Coordinates of C-alpha atoms and ligand atoms in Angstrom, one line a residue:
X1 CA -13.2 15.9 25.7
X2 CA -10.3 16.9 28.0
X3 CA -8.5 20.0 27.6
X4 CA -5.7 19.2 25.1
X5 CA -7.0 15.4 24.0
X6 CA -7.4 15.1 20.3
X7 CA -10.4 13.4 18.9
X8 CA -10.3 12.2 15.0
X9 CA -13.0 11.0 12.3
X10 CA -11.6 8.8 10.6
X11 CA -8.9 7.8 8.8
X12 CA -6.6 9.7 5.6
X13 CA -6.3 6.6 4.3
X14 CA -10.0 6.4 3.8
X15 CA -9.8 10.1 2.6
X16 CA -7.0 9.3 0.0
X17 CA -9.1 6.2 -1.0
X18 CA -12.3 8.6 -1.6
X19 CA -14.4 7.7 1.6
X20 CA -16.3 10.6 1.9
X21 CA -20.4 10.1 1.2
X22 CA -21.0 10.7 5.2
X23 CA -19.3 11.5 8.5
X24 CA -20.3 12.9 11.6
X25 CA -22.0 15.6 12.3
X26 CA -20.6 19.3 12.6
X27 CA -22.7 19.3 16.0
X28 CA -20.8 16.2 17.2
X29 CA -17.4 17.5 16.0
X30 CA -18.2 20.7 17.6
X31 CA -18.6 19.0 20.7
X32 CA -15.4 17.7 20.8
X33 CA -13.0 20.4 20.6
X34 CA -12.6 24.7 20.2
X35 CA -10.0 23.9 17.1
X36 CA -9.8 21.8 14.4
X37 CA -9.6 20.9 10.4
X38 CA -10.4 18.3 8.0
X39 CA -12.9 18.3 4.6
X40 CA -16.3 18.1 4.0
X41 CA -18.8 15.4 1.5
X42 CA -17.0 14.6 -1.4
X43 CA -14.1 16.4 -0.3
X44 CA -15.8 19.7 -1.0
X45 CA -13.2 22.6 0.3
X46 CA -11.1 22.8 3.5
X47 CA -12.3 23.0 7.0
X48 CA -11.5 24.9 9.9
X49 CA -13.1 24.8 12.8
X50 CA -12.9 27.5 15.5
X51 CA -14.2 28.4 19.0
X52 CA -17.8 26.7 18.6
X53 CA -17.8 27.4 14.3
X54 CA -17.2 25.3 11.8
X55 CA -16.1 26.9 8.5
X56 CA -16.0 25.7 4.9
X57 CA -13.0 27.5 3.1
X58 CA -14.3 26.5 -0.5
X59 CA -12.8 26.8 -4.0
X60 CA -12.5 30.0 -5.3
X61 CA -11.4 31.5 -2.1
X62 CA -15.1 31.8 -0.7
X63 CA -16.2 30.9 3.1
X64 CA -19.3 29.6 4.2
X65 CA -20.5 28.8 8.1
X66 CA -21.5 24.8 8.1
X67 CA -24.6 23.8 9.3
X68 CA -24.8 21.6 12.5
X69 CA -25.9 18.9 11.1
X70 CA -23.5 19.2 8.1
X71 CA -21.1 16.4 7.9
X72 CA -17.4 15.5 8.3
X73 CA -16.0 12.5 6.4
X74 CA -12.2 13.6 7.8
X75 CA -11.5 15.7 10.9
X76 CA -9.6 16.4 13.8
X77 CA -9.9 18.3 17.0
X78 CA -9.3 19.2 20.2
X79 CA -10.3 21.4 22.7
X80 CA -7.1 23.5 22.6
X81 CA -5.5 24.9 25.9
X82 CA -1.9 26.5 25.2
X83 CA 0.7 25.3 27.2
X84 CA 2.7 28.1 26.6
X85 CA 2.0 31.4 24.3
X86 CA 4.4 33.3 22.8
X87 CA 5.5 36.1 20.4
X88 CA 6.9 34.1 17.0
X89 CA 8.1 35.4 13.3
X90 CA 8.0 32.2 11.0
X91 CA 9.8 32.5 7.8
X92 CA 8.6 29.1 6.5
X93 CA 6.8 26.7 7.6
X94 CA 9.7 24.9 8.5
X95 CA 9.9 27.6 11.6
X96 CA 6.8 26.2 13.4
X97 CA 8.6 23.3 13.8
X98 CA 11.7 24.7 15.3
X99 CA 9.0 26.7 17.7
X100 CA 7.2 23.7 18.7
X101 CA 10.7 21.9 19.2
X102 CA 12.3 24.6 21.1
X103 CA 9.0 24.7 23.2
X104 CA 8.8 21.2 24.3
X105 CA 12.3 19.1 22.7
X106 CA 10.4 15.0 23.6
X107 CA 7.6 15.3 21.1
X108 CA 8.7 13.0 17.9
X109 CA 6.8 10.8 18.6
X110 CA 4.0 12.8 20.3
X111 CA 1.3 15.0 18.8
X112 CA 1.2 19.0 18.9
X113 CA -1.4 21.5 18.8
X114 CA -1.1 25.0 18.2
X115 CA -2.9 28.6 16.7
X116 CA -1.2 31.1 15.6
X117 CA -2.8 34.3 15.3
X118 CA -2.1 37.7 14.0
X119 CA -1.0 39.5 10.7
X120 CA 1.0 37.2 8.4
X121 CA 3.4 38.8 5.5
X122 CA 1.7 36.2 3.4
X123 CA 0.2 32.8 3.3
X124 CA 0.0 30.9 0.6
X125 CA -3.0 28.2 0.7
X126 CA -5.2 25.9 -1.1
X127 CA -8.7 24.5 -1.3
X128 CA -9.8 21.1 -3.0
X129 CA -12.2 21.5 -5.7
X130 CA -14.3 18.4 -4.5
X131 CA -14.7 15.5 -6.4
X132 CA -16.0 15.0 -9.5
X133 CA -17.3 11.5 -8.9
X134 CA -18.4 9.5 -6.2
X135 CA -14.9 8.0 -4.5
X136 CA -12.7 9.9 -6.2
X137 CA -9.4 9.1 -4.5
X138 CA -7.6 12.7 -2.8
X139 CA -4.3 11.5 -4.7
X140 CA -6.4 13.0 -7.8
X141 CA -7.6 16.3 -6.4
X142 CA -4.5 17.4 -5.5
X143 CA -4.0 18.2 -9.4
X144 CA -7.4 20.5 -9.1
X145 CA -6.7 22.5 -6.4
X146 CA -7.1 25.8 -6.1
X147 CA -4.4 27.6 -4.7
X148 CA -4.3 31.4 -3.5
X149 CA -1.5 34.0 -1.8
X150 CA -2.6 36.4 0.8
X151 CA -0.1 39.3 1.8
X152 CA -0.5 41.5 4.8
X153 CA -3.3 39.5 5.8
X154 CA -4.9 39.0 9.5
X155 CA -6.3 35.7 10.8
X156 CA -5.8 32.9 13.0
X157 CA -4.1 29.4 12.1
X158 CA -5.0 26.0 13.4
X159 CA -2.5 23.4 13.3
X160 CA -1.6 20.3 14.0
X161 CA 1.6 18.1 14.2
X162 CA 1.6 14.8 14.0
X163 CA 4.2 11.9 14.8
X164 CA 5.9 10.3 11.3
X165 CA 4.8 6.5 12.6
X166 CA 1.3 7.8 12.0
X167 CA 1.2 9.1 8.5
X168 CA -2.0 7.2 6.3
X169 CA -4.1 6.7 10.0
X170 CA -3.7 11.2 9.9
X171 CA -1.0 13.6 8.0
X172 CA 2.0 13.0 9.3
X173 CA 4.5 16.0 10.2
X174 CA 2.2 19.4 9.6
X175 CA -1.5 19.9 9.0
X176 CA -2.3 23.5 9.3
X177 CA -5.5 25.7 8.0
X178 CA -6.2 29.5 7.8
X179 CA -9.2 31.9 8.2
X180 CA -8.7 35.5 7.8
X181 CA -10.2 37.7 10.7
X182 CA -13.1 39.2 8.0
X183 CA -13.7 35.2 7.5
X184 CA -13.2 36.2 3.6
X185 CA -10.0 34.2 2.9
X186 CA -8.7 30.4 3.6
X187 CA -7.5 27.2 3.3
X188 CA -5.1 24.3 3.5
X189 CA -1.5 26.3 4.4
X190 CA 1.0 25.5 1.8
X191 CA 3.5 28.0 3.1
X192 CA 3.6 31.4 5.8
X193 CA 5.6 34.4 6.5
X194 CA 4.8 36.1 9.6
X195 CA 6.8 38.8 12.0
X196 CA 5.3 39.3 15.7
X197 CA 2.4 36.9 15.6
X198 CA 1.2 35.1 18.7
X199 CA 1.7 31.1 19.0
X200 CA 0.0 29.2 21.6
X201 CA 1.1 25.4 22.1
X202 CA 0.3 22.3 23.7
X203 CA 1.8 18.6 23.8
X204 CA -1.3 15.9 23.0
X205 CA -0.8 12.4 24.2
X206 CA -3.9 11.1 24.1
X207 CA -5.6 10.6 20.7
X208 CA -9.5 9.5 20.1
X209 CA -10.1 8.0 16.3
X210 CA -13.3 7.4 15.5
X211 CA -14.0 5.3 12.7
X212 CA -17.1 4.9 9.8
X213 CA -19.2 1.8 10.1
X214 CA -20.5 2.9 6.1
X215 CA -20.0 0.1 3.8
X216 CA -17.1 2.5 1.8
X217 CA -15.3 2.3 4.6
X218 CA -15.5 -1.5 4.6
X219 CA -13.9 -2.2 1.2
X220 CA -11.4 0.7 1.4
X221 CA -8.2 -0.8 1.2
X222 CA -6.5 1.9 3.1
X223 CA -3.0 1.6 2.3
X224 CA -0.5 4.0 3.2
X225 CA 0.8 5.9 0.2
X226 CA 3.2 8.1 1.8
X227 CA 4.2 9.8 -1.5
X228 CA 1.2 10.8 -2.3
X229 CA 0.0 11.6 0.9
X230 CA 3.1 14.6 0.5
X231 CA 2.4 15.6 -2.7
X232 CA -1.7 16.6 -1.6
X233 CA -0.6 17.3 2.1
X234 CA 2.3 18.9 1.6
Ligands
ZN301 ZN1 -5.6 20.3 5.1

């Protein structure tokens, strides 16, 4: 892929409908991008992927390496080149936004890619327990999620932003995932504090979706449900 093009599996829509039996491959994803996230089969924990390394930030707090030939039902990356890099402190999430605005002010309706690195104050995250049957919808998990604060913690942040016109095909607005630097802690970002960390951005115009060919995908009726889309992406 080109520096800075995004490539997706995929659709939320599929992921909220429970699509998530098969995907492609970690070694495929890999080979798309340096940064990314999305889940695993049956929605099994948070992933983050990072400079050639998938992760799998699971339940309970615990992070495993993925296999290569592990797969992805839901993911996005890109091979992340920063536009610009610059010394940030984030009170809220909210503040990435600002950042990303002040940094390039024509992106509503354009995607954004950034990694934040450093020691935050605290981060507050989750990881999906995984469904309990096959094609459980994600509107259900979000009641089962396990959800964790880190303070004083080092690690590196992945995110994306994506325009509003696009929420149910990805998560509209912010997507972001954490690994700590001792790969011991992560997950799904809920919310951040961080003084002097270092943000690198880019601008993505040109987006790659992939979709399944599986029969699940077939029937899925892949509606957007914007509500409850916010209420398990939030
Ligand atoms: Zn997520």
């Amino acid at each position: 892929m080109e520096d800075n093009h995004i490539y997706q599996y995929s659709l939320l829509n599929a992921l909220m409908d429970g699509v998530s039996e098969s995907g492609v491959t970690v070694k495929k994803f890999l080979s798309r991008g340096n940064q990314g996230l999305g889940t695993f089969v049956r929605m099994d924990g948070e992933l983050l992927s990072l400079d050639g390394k998938v992760y799998q930030l699971q339940s309970g707090g615990r992070v495993r390496e993925a296999n290569l030939e592990d797969q992805i039902p839901f993911g996005v990356t890109t091979n992340f080149v920063p536009q610009v890099t610059k010394q940030v402190s984030l009170d809220s999430k909210d503040a990435i936004d600002e950042e990303l605005d002040q940094f390039n002010a024509h992106s509503t309706n354009l995607f954004m890619t950034y990694r934040i690195t450093g020691r935050f104050e605290k981060i507050k995250a989750r990881t999906v327990k995984g469904q309990e049957y096959k094609g459980q919808p994600l509107s259900e998990l979000g009641d089962k999620q396990f959800v964790d604060i880190y303070e004083n913690i080092e690690g590196t942040i992945v995110g994306f932003r994506s325009p509003r016109s696009w929420q149910g095909f990805t998560v509209a607005g912010e997507h972001l995932h954490f690994l700590s630097v001792d790969h011991n802690a992560g997950g799904h970002v809920l919310e951040l504090v961080a003084s002097g960390v270092s943000m690198g951005m880019a601008t993505a115009s040109n987006v790659h979706i992939e979709l399944p060919t599986s029969d699940d995908f077939n029937n899925a009726k892949l509606i957007s449900d914007d509500a409850g889309i916010k209420k398990v992406e939030g």
